[in-house]
Amino acid sequence: MKMKKHQCIANFLIGFGSILNIAPVFATTELGSPKDDLENLQKDWQAIGADMYKAMERLNNGTSSTHRNK
């Protein structure tokens, strides 16, 4: 399949623009459902809670690597 002249020019300008980040090409992505968003948010907050719990345990056990002078 041969490209038309304006297609070649357009492709060249898109490529050149992406190097200079003048006209970035936007990729299309599939968006999940609101249920997927809810599940992902729940997993994120569970991970944050687990990390905070571990940090509090380390402070309570005195194994923290940072100490504040009070």
CSV table of N, CA, C and O in Angstrom, one decimal:
chain,number,residue,atom,x,y,z
A,1,MET,N,0.8,-1.2,0.0
A,1,MET,CA,0.0,0.0,0.0
A,1,MET,C,0.9,1.2,0.0
A,1,MET,O,1.7,1.4,0.9
A,2,LYS,N,0.7,2.1,-1.0
A,2,LYS,CA,1.5,3.3,-1.1
A,2,LYS,C,0.9,4.4,-0.2
A,2,LYS,O,-0.3,4.5,-0.1
A,3,MET,N,1.8,5.2,0.4
A,3,MET,CA,1.3,6.3,1.2
A,3,MET,C,1.2,7.5,0.3
A,3,MET,O,2.0,7.7,-0.6
A,4,LYS,N,0.2,8.3,0.6
A,4,LYS,CA,0.0,9.6,-0.2
A,4,LYS,C,1.0,10.6,0.4
A,4,LYS,O,1.5,10.4,1.5
A,5,LYS,N,1.3,11.6,-0.4
A,5,LYS,CA,2.3,12.6,0.0
A,5,LYS,C,1.9,13.3,1.3
A,5,LYS,O,2.7,13.4,2.2
A,6,HIS,N,0.6,13.6,1.5
A,6,HIS,CA,0.2,14.3,2.8
A,6,HIS,C,0.3,13.4,4.0
A,6,HIS,O,0.5,13.8,5.1
A,7,GLN,N,0.1,12.0,3.8
A,7,GLN,CA,0.3,11.1,4.8
A,7,GLN,C,1.7,11.0,5.3
A,7,GLN,O,2.0,10.9,6.5
A,8,CYS,N,2.6,11.0,4.3
A,8,CYS,CA,4.1,11.0,4.7
A,8,CYS,C,4.5,12.2,5.4
A,8,CYS,O,5.2,12.1,6.4
A,9,ILE,N,4.0,13.4,5.0
A,9,ILE,CA,4.3,14.6,5.7
A,9,ILE,C,3.8,14.6,7.1
A,9,ILE,O,4.4,15.0,8.0
A,10,ALA,N,2.5,14.2,7.2
A,10,ALA,CA,1.9,14.1,8.5
A,10,ALA,C,2.7,13.2,9.5
A,10,ALA,O,2.9,13.6,10.6
A,11,ASN,N,3.0,12.1,9.0
A,11,ASN,CA,3.8,11.1,9.8
A,11,ASN,C,5.1,11.7,10.2
A,11,ASN,O,5.6,11.5,11.4
A,12,PHE,N,5.8,12.4,9.3
A,12,PHE,CA,7.1,13.0,9.6
A,12,PHE,C,6.9,14.1,10.6
A,12,PHE,O,7.7,14.1,11.6
A,13,LEU,N,5.9,14.9,10.5
A,13,LEU,CA,5.7,16.0,11.5
A,13,LEU,C,5.3,15.4,12.9
A,13,LEU,O,5.7,16.0,13.9
A,14,ILE,N,4.5,14.4,12.9
A,14,ILE,CA,4.2,13.7,14.2
A,14,ILE,C,5.5,13.2,14.8
A,14,ILE,O,5.7,13.4,16.0
A,15,GLY,N,6.3,12.5,14.1
A,15,GLY,CA,7.6,12.0,14.6
A,15,GLY,C,8.5,13.1,15.1
A,15,GLY,O,9.1,13.0,16.2
A,16,PHE,N,8.6,14.1,14.3
A,16,PHE,CA,9.5,15.2,14.6
A,16,PHE,C,9.0,16.0,15.8
A,16,PHE,O,9.7,16.3,16.8
A,17,GLY,N,7.7,16.1,15.9
A,17,GLY,CA,7.1,16.8,17.0
A,17,GLY,C,7.2,16.0,18.3
A,17,GLY,O,7.4,16.6,19.4
A,18,SER,N,7.2,14.7,18.2
A,18,SER,CA,7.3,13.9,19.4
A,18,SER,C,8.7,14.0,20.0
A,18,SER,O,8.9,13.8,21.2
A,19,ILE,N,9.7,14.2,19.1
A,19,ILE,CA,11.1,14.3,19.6
A,19,ILE,C,11.2,15.6,20.4
A,19,ILE,O,11.8,15.6,21.5
A,20,LEU,N,10.6,16.7,19.9
A,20,LEU,CA,10.6,17.9,20.6
A,20,LEU,C,9.5,18.1,21.6
A,20,LEU,O,9.4,19.1,22.3
A,21,ASN,N,8.6,17.1,21.7
A,21,ASN,CA,7.4,17.1,22.6
A,21,ASN,C,6.6,18.4,22.3
A,21,ASN,O,6.0,19.0,23.2
A,22,ILE,N,6.5,18.7,21.0
A,22,ILE,CA,5.6,19.9,20.7
A,22,ILE,C,4.2,19.4,20.5
A,22,ILE,O,3.3,20.0,21.0
A,23,ALA,N,4.0,18.3,19.8
A,23,ALA,CA,2.7,17.8,19.6
A,23,ALA,C,2.7,16.3,19.9
A,23,ALA,O,2.8,15.5,19.0
A,24,PRO,N,2.6,16.0,21.2
A,24,PRO,CA,2.6,14.6,21.6
A,24,PRO,C,1.4,13.8,21.0
A,24,PRO,O,0.4,14.3,20.9
A,25,VAL,N,1.7,12.6,20.7
A,25,VAL,CA,0.6,11.7,20.3
A,25,VAL,C,-0.1,11.1,21.5
A,25,VAL,O,0.6,10.6,22.4
A,26,PHE,N,-1.4,11.2,21.5
A,26,PHE,CA,-2.1,10.7,22.6
A,26,PHE,C,-2.6,9.3,22.4
A,26,PHE,O,-3.2,9.0,21.3
A,27,ALA,N,-2.3,8.4,23.3
A,27,ALA,CA,-2.7,7.0,23.2
A,27,ALA,C,-4.1,6.8,23.8
A,27,ALA,O,-4.4,7.5,24.7
A,28,THR,N,-4.8,6.0,23.2
A,28,THR,CA,-6.1,5.7,23.7
A,28,THR,C,-6.0,4.5,24.6
A,28,THR,O,-5.3,3.5,24.3
A,29,THR,N,-6.7,4.6,25.8
A,29,THR,CA,-6.7,3.5,26.7
A,29,THR,C,-8.1,3.2,27.1
A,29,THR,O,-9.0,4.0,27.0
A,30,GLU,N,-8.3,1.9,27.4
A,30,GLU,CA,-9.6,1.5,27.9
A,30,GLU,C,-9.7,1.8,29.3
A,30,GLU,O,-8.9,1.5,30.2
A,31,LEU,N,-10.8,2.4,29.7
A,31,LEU,CA,-11.1,2.8,31.0
A,31,LEU,C,-11.9,1.7,31.7
A,31,LEU,O,-12.8,1.1,31.1
A,32,GLY,N,-11.6,1.4,32.9
A,32,GLY,CA,-12.3,0.4,33.7
A,32,GLY,C,-13.7,0.9,34.1
A,32,GLY,O,-14.0,2.1,34.0
A,33,SER,N,-14.4,0.0,34.7
A,33,SER,CA,-15.7,0.3,35.2
A,33,SER,C,-15.6,1.0,36.6
A,33,SER,O,-14.5,0.9,37.2
A,34,PRO,N,-16.6,1.6,37.1
A,34,PRO,CA,-16.6,2.2,38.4
A,34,PRO,C,-16.3,1.1,39.5
A,34,PRO,O,-15.7,1.4,40.5
A,35,LYS,N,-16.8,-0.1,39.2
A,35,LYS,CA,-16.6,-1.2,40.2
A,35,LYS,C,-15.1,-1.5,40.2
A,35,LYS,O,-14.5,-1.7,41.3
A,36,ASP,N,-14.4,-1.5,39.1
A,36,ASP,CA,-12.9,-1.7,39.1
A,36,ASP,C,-12.2,-0.6,39.8
A,36,ASP,O,-11.3,-0.9,40.6
A,37,ASP,N,-12.7,0.6,39.7
A,37,ASP,CA,-12.1,1.7,40.4
A,37,ASP,C,-12.2,1.6,41.9
A,37,ASP,O,-11.3,1.8,42.7
A,38,LEU,N,-13.4,1.1,42.3
A,38,LEU,CA,-13.7,0.9,43.7
A,38,LEU,C,-12.8,-0.2,44.3
A,38,LEU,O,-12.1,0.0,45.4
A,39,GLU,N,-12.6,-1.3,43.6
A,39,GLU,CA,-11.8,-2.3,44.0
A,39,GLU,C,-10.3,-1.9,44.1
A,39,GLU,O,-9.6,-2.3,45.0
A,40,ASN,N,-9.9,-1.2,43.1
A,40,ASN,CA,-8.5,-0.7,43.1
A,40,ASN,C,-8.2,0.3,44.2
A,40,ASN,O,-7.2,0.2,44.9
A,41,LEU,N,-9.2,1.2,44.5
A,41,LEU,CA,-9.0,2.1,45.6
A,41,LEU,C,-9.0,1.4,47.0
A,41,LEU,O,-8.2,1.7,47.8
A,42,GLN,N,-9.8,0.3,47.1
A,42,GLN,CA,-9.8,-0.4,48.3
A,42,GLN,C,-8.5,-1.1,48.5
A,42,GLN,O,-7.9,-1.1,49.6
A,43,LYS,N,-7.9,-1.7,47.5
A,43,LYS,CA,-6.6,-2.4,47.5
A,43,LYS,C,-5.5,-1.4,47.9
A,43,LYS,O,-4.6,-1.7,48.7
A,44,ASP,N,-5.6,-0.2,47.3
A,44,ASP,CA,-4.6,0.9,47.6
A,44,ASP,C,-4.6,1.3,49.1
A,44,ASP,O,-3.6,1.4,49.7
A,45,TRP,N,-5.8,1.5,49.6
A,45,TRP,CA,-5.9,1.9,51.0
A,45,TRP,C,-5.5,0.8,51.9
A,45,TRP,O,-5.0,1.0,53.0
A,46,GLN,N,-5.8,-0.5,51.6
A,46,GLN,CA,-5.4,-1.6,52.4
A,46,GLN,C,-3.9,-1.7,52.4
A,46,GLN,O,-3.3,-1.9,53.5
A,47,ALA,N,-3.2,-1.4,51.3
A,47,ALA,CA,-1.8,-1.4,51.3
A,47,ALA,C,-1.2,-0.3,52.1
A,47,ALA,O,-0.2,-0.4,52.8
A,48,ILE,N,-1.8,0.9,52.0
A,48,ILE,CA,-1.4,2.0,52.8
A,48,ILE,C,-1.5,1.7,54.3
A,48,ILE,O,-0.6,2.0,55.1
A,49,GLY,N,-2.7,1.1,54.7
A,49,GLY,CA,-2.9,0.8,56.1
A,49,GLY,C,-1.9,-0.3,56.6
A,49,GLY,O,-1.4,-0.2,57.7
A,50,ALA,N,-1.6,-1.2,55.7
A,50,ALA,CA,-0.6,-2.2,56.1
A,50,ALA,C,0.8,-1.6,56.3
A,50,ALA,O,1.5,-1.9,57.2
A,51,ASP,N,1.2,-0.7,55.4
A,51,ASP,CA,2.5,0.0,55.6
A,51,ASP,C,2.5,0.8,56.8
A,51,ASP,O,3.5,0.9,57.5
A,52,MET,N,1.4,1.5,57.1
A,52,MET,CA,1.4,2.3,58.4
A,52,MET,C,1.4,1.4,59.6
A,52,MET,O,2.1,1.8,60.6
A,53,TYR,N,0.8,0.3,59.6
A,53,TYR,CA,0.8,-0.6,60.7
A,53,TYR,C,2.2,-1.1,60.9
A,53,TYR,O,2.7,-1.2,62.0
A,54,LYS,N,2.9,-1.5,59.8
A,54,LYS,CA,4.3,-1.9,60.0
A,54,LYS,C,5.2,-0.8,60.5
A,54,LYS,O,6.1,-1.1,61.4
A,55,ALA,N,5.0,0.4,60.1
A,55,ALA,CA,5.8,1.5,60.6
A,55,ALA,C,5.5,1.7,62.1
A,55,ALA,O,6.5,2.0,62.9
A,56,MET,N,4.3,1.7,62.5
A,56,MET,CA,4.0,1.8,63.9
A,56,MET,C,4.5,0.7,64.8
A,56,MET,O,5.0,0.9,65.9
A,57,GLU,N,4.5,-0.5,64.2
A,57,GLU,CA,5.1,-1.6,65.0
A,57,GLU,C,6.6,-1.4,65.1
A,57,GLU,O,7.2,-1.7,66.2
A,58,ARG,N,7.3,-1.0,64.1
A,58,ARG,CA,8.7,-0.7,64.2
A,58,ARG,C,9.0,0.3,65.2
A,58,ARG,O,10.0,0.2,65.9
A,59,LEU,N,8.2,1.4,65.3
A,59,LEU,CA,8.4,2.4,66.3
A,59,LEU,C,8.2,1.9,67.7
A,59,LEU,O,8.9,2.2,68.6
A,60,ASN,N,7.1,1.1,67.8
A,60,ASN,CA,6.8,0.5,69.2
A,60,ASN,C,7.9,-0.4,69.6
A,60,ASN,O,8.2,-0.6,70.8
A,61,ASN,N,8.5,-1.2,68.7
A,61,ASN,CA,9.6,-2.1,69.0
A,61,ASN,C,11.0,-1.5,69.1
A,61,ASN,O,11.9,-2.2,69.5
A,62,GLY,N,11.1,-0.2,68.8
A,62,GLY,CA,12.3,0.4,68.8
A,62,GLY,C,13.3,0.1,67.7
A,62,GLY,O,14.5,0.3,67.9
A,63,THR,N,12.8,-0.4,66.6
A,63,THR,CA,13.6,-0.8,65.5
A,63,THR,C,13.7,0.2,64.4
A,63,THR,O,14.2,-0.1,63.3
A,64,SER,N,13.2,1.4,64.7
A,64,SER,CA,13.1,2.4,63.7
A,64,SER,C,14.6,3.0,63.5
A,64,SER,O,15.3,3.1,64.4
A,65,SER,N,14.9,3.3,62.3
A,65,SER,CA,16.3,3.8,62.0
A,65,SER,C,16.4,5.3,62.2
A,65,SER,O,17.5,5.8,62.2
A,66,THR,N,15.3,6.0,62.4
A,66,THR,CA,15.3,7.4,62.7
A,66,THR,C,14.8,7.7,64.1
A,66,THR,O,13.8,7.1,64.5
A,67,HIS,N,15.5,8.6,64.8
A,67,HIS,CA,15.1,8.9,66.2
A,67,HIS,C,15.0,10.5,66.2
A,67,HIS,O,15.9,11.1,65.7
A,68,ARG,N,14.0,10.9,66.9
A,68,ARG,CA,13.9,12.4,67.1
A,68,ARG,C,14.3,12.7,68.5
A,68,ARG,O,14.0,12.0,69.4
A,69,ASN,N,15.0,13.9,68.6
A,69,ASN,CA,15.4,14.3,69.9
A,69,ASN,C,14.2,15.1,70.5
A,69,ASN,O,13.9,16.2,70.1
A,70,LYS,N,13.7,14.6,71.6
A,70,LYS,CA,12.6,15.3,72.3
A,70,LYS,C,12.9,15.4,73.8
A,70,LYS,O,13.5,14.6,74.4
